[in-house]
CSV table of C-alpha atoms in Angstrom, one decimal:
chain,number,residue,atom,x,y,z
A,1,ASP,CA,81.1,57.7,159.4
A,2,VAL,CA,81.7,54.3,157.8
A,3,VAL,CA,81.7,51.4,160.2
A,4,LEU,CA,83.4,48.1,159.2
A,5,THR,CA,82.1,45.0,160.9
A,6,GLN,CA,84.3,41.9,160.8
A,7,THR,CA,83.1,38.4,161.5
A,8,PRO,CA,84.0,36.2,163.2
A,9,PRO,CA,86.1,38.0,165.9
A,10,THR,CA,88.0,34.8,166.5
A,11,LEU,CA,88.6,31.9,164.1
A,12,SER,CA,90.2,28.5,165.1
A,13,ALA,CA,91.7,26.5,162.3
A,14,THR,CA,93.9,23.5,161.7
A,15,ILE,CA,96.8,23.6,159.4
A,16,GLY,CA,95.6,23.0,155.8
A,17,GLN,CA,92.1,24.1,156.5
A,18,SER,CA,90.4,26.8,154.4
A,19,VAL,CA,88.8,29.7,156.2
A,20,SER,CA,87.0,32.9,155.4
A,21,ILE,CA,86.6,36.2,157.1
A,22,SER,CA,83.8,38.6,156.4
A,23,CYS,CA,83.9,42.4,156.4
A,24,ARG,CA,80.7,44.3,156.1
A,25,SER,CA,80.5,48.1,155.6
A,26,SER,CA,77.8,50.5,156.8
A,27,GLN,CA,78.0,52.3,153.4
A,28,SER,CA,78.9,51.2,149.9
A,29,LEU,CA,82.7,51.4,149.3
A,30,LEU,CA,82.3,52.0,145.6
A,31,HIS,CA,84.1,55.3,144.9
A,32,SER,CA,82.8,57.8,142.4
A,33,ASN,CA,85.8,57.0,140.3
A,34,GLY,CA,84.7,53.4,139.9
A,35,ASN,CA,87.2,51.9,142.3
A,36,THR,CA,86.5,50.1,145.5
A,37,TYR,CA,89.1,50.8,148.2
A,38,LEU,CA,88.8,47.8,150.5
A,39,HIS,CA,92.0,46.3,151.7
A,40,TRP,CA,93.1,43.4,154.0
A,41,LEU,CA,96.0,43.4,156.4
A,42,LEU,CA,97.6,40.8,158.7
A,43,GLN,CA,99.3,41.7,162.0
A,44,ARG,CA,101.4,38.9,163.4
A,45,PRO,CA,102.1,38.9,167.1
A,46,GLY,CA,104.6,41.6,168.0
A,47,GLN,CA,104.8,42.9,164.4
A,48,SER,CA,103.6,45.8,162.4
A,49,PRO,CA,100.7,45.1,160.1
A,50,GLN,CA,101.4,44.0,156.5
A,51,LEU,CA,99.2,44.5,153.5
A,52,LEU,CA,97.8,41.3,151.9
A,53,ILE,CA,95.1,42.3,149.5
A,54,TYR,CA,94.3,45.8,148.1
A,55,SER,CA,91.3,47.1,146.2
A,56,VAL,CA,89.2,44.1,147.1
A,57,SER,CA,91.0,41.3,145.2
A,58,ARG,CA,94.5,42.4,144.2
A,59,LEU,CA,97.3,40.4,145.8
A,60,GLU,CA,100.1,42.5,147.2
A,61,SER,CA,103.5,41.6,145.8
A,62,GLY,CA,105.2,38.8,147.7
A,63,VAL,CA,101.9,37.5,149.3
A,64,PRO,CA,101.2,33.8,148.8
A,65,ASN,CA,98.3,33.1,146.4
A,66,ARG,CA,96.5,31.0,149.1
A,67,PHE,CA,95.1,34.5,150.1
A,68,SER,CA,92.3,35.8,148.0
A,69,GLY,CA,89.7,38.6,148.3
A,70,SER,CA,86.3,39.1,146.9
A,71,GLY,CA,83.2,41.2,147.3
A,72,SER,CA,81.6,44.4,146.2
A,73,GLY,CA,79.5,47.3,147.6
A,74,THR,CA,79.2,46.6,151.3
A,75,ASP,CA,80.2,42.9,151.6
A,76,PHE,CA,83.7,41.6,151.3
A,77,THR,CA,85.5,38.3,152.1
A,78,LEU,CA,89.1,37.3,152.7
A,79,LYS,CA,89.7,33.6,152.1
A,80,ILE,CA,92.8,31.6,153.0
A,81,SER,CA,92.9,28.3,151.0
A,82,GLY,CA,95.0,26.1,153.3
A,83,VAL,CA,96.1,27.8,156.5
A,84,GLU,CA,99.8,27.6,157.3
A,85,ALA,CA,101.4,28.3,160.7
A,86,GLU,CA,102.7,31.7,159.5
A,87,ASP,CA,99.2,32.9,158.8
A,88,LEU,CA,98.3,33.1,162.5
A,89,GLY,CA,97.6,36.6,163.8
A,90,VAL,CA,94.9,39.3,163.5
A,91,TYR,CA,93.4,40.2,160.2
A,92,TYR,CA,92.0,43.6,159.6
A,93,CYS,CA,89.9,45.0,156.7
A,94,VAL,CA,90.4,48.8,156.1
A,95,GLN,CA,88.5,51.0,153.7
A,96,GLY,CA,89.8,54.0,151.9
A,97,THR,CA,86.7,55.2,150.0
A,98,HIS,CA,85.4,57.5,152.8
A,99,ALA,CA,88.5,58.7,154.7
A,100,ARG,CA,89.8,55.6,156.4
A,101,THR,CA,88.3,53.1,158.8
A,102,PHE,CA,89.6,49.8,160.1
A,103,GLY,CA,87.4,46.8,161.0
A,104,GLY,CA,87.6,45.4,164.5
A,105,GLY,CA,89.9,42.5,163.6
A,106,THR,CA,89.7,38.7,163.4
A,107,LYS,CA,92.1,36.7,165.3
A,108,LEU,CA,93.2,33.5,163.6
A,109,GLU,CA,94.5,30.9,166.0
A,110,LEU,CA,95.3,27.2,165.8
A,111,LYS,CA,92.7,24.7,166.9
B,1,GLU,CA,114.2,48.9,150.3
B,2,VAL,CA,111.4,51.0,151.7
B,3,GLN,CA,111.9,52.0,155.3
B,4,LEU,CA,109.8,54.0,157.7
B,5,VAL,CA,111.3,54.9,161.1
B,6,GLU,CA,109.2,56.6,163.8
B,7,SER,CA,110.6,58.5,166.7
B,8,GLY,CA,109.6,60.9,169.4
B,9,GLY,CA,107.4,58.8,171.7
B,10,GLY,CA,107.6,58.6,175.4
B,11,LEU,CA,105.8,59.1,178.7
B,12,VAL,CA,104.0,62.4,179.1
B,13,LYS,CA,101.4,63.8,181.5
B,14,PRO,CA,97.8,64.5,180.6
B,15,GLY,CA,97.4,67.9,178.9
B,16,SER,CA,100.9,68.0,177.5
B,17,SER,CA,102.2,67.9,174.0
B,18,LEU,CA,104.4,65.6,171.9
B,19,LYS,CA,105.7,65.6,168.3
B,20,LEU,CA,106.3,62.3,166.5
B,21,SER,CA,108.5,62.0,163.4
B,22,CYS,CA,108.7,59.3,160.7
B,23,VAL,CA,111.7,59.3,158.4
B,24,ALA,CA,111.2,57.6,155.1
B,25,SER,CA,113.7,56.1,152.7
B,26,GLY,CA,113.7,53.7,149.7
B,27,PHE,CA,111.0,55.5,147.7
B,28,THR,CA,110.1,58.9,146.4
B,29,PHE,CA,108.5,60.3,149.6
B,30,SER,CA,107.2,63.5,147.9
B,31,SER,CA,105.0,61.4,145.6
B,32,TYR,CA,102.9,59.6,148.2
B,33,GLY,CA,100.3,60.3,150.7
B,34,MET,CA,101.1,59.2,154.3
B,35,HIS,CA,99.1,58.0,157.3
B,36,TRP,CA,99.4,57.9,161.0
B,37,ILE,CA,97.7,55.0,162.6
B,38,ARG,CA,97.6,54.0,166.3
B,39,GLN,CA,97.0,50.9,168.4
B,40,ALA,CA,96.1,51.1,172.0
B,41,PRO,CA,97.4,48.2,174.2
B,42,LYS,CA,95.7,45.0,173.3
B,43,LYS,CA,93.3,46.8,171.0
B,44,GLY,CA,92.7,47.1,167.3
B,45,LEU,CA,94.1,49.5,164.7
B,46,GLU,CA,92.7,53.1,164.6
B,47,TRP,CA,93.4,55.4,161.6
B,48,ILE,CA,94.0,58.9,162.8
B,49,ALA,CA,95.4,61.1,160.0
B,50,LEU,CA,96.2,61.3,156.3
B,51,ILE,CA,98.2,63.9,154.4
B,52,TYR,CA,98.4,64.1,150.7
B,53,TYR,CA,101.8,64.0,148.9
B,54,ASP,CA,101.9,67.7,148.5
B,55,SER,CA,100.2,68.6,151.8
B,56,SER,CA,97.3,70.0,149.9
B,57,ASN,CA,94.8,67.9,151.9
B,58,LYS,CA,94.8,66.6,155.4
B,59,TYR,CA,92.2,64.4,157.1
B,60,TYR,CA,91.7,63.4,160.7
B,61,ALA,CA,89.7,61.0,162.8
B,62,ASP,CA,87.1,62.7,165.0
B,63,SER,CA,89.0,61.4,168.0
B,64,VAL,CA,92.0,63.6,167.4
B,65,LYS,CA,90.5,66.5,165.3
B,66,GLY,CA,91.5,69.8,166.7
B,67,ARG,CA,94.2,68.3,168.9
B,68,PHE,CA,96.6,66.6,166.5
B,69,THR,CA,98.2,68.0,163.4
B,70,ILE,CA,99.8,66.0,160.6
B,71,SER,CA,102.5,67.6,158.4
B,72,ARG,CA,105.4,66.7,156.3
B,73,ASP,CA,108.7,68.1,155.0
B,74,ASN,CA,109.4,66.6,151.6
B,75,SER,CA,112.9,68.0,151.6
B,76,LYS,CA,113.7,65.9,154.6
B,77,ASN,CA,111.6,62.9,153.7
B,78,THR,CA,109.9,63.2,157.0
B,79,LEU,CA,106.3,63.0,158.2
B,80,TYR,CA,105.2,64.5,161.5
B,81,LEU,CA,102.4,64.2,164.0
B,82,GLU,CA,102.1,67.1,166.5
B,83,MET,CA,99.9,66.0,169.4
B,84,ASN,CA,98.5,68.5,171.9
B,85,SER,CA,96.2,68.3,174.9
B,86,LEU,CA,97.1,64.6,175.3
B,87,ARG,CA,94.7,62.3,177.2
B,88,SER,CA,95.1,58.9,178.8
B,89,GLU,CA,93.1,57.4,175.9
B,90,ASP,CA,95.8,58.6,173.5
B,91,THR,CA,98.1,56.0,175.0
B,92,ALA,CA,99.1,53.7,172.1
B,93,MET,CA,101.7,52.5,169.6
B,94,TYR,CA,101.8,55.0,166.8
B,95,TYR,CA,102.6,53.9,163.3
B,96,CYS,CA,103.3,55.8,160.1
B,97,ALA,CA,102.3,54.0,156.9
B,98,LYS,CA,102.7,54.8,153.2
B,99,ALA,CA,99.8,55.4,150.8
B,100,THR,CA,97.7,52.2,150.5
B,101,MET,CA,99.3,50.9,153.7
B,102,GLY,CA,101.7,48.6,151.9
B,103,TYR,CA,104.6,49.7,154.1
B,104,TRP,CA,104.5,50.5,157.9
B,105,GLY,CA,107.1,51.6,160.4
B,106,GLN,CA,107.9,49.6,163.5
B,107,GLY,CA,105.9,52.0,165.6
B,108,VAL,CA,106.7,54.3,168.5
B,109,MET,CA,105.0,54.1,171.9
B,110,VAL,CA,103.2,57.1,173.5
B,111,THR,CA,102.1,56.8,177.1
B,112,VAL,CA,99.9,59.5,178.7
B,113,SER,CA,99.8,59.1,182.4
B,114,SER,CA,100.1,61.2,185.5
């Protein structure tokens, strides 16, 4: 089974600071069809998760472009260029190449 | 507007059964795969089941395989999760989600306790 390891588990940031979250997979997420199904979600306190980035780097409609995703194979990164207060919550990576697996989450809080 | 509305949760005893429903609207339900995902209290997200748009394929997490069954009725725009032999560790908020998880329901709570 694929295991996704997110680091760091907790991230403290000030408003305006740029931060990155890593998601490392135990297996390559490159599908035989050439696509890589690694997505990023944000769950704000008390809310259902929302999709931010799909297929590594594609920004979901309506999501601010301060969010960006990169990576390939087994190593992926979510970057927030200038944290805003509404960005606080728990970030999850999820893979869809081999069934589905979520990472353990990264909690973004204010410093 | 896409909407997913779960129902059917509640408090049940270990070993019992429960069936969750997720009614979809605002998109062509019969064209998309659907997921069930759960979140135990103060824990992370756990994917538990996927069904293809036409029910041709179903996939389960090892933690629920053989106990839970995912199904759908495209004529009713409804996704189901039948849960048998429930355990205390199945206590969680259960969410349905569309395809690439771009849309989620508000969740329904299932509590398994004696």
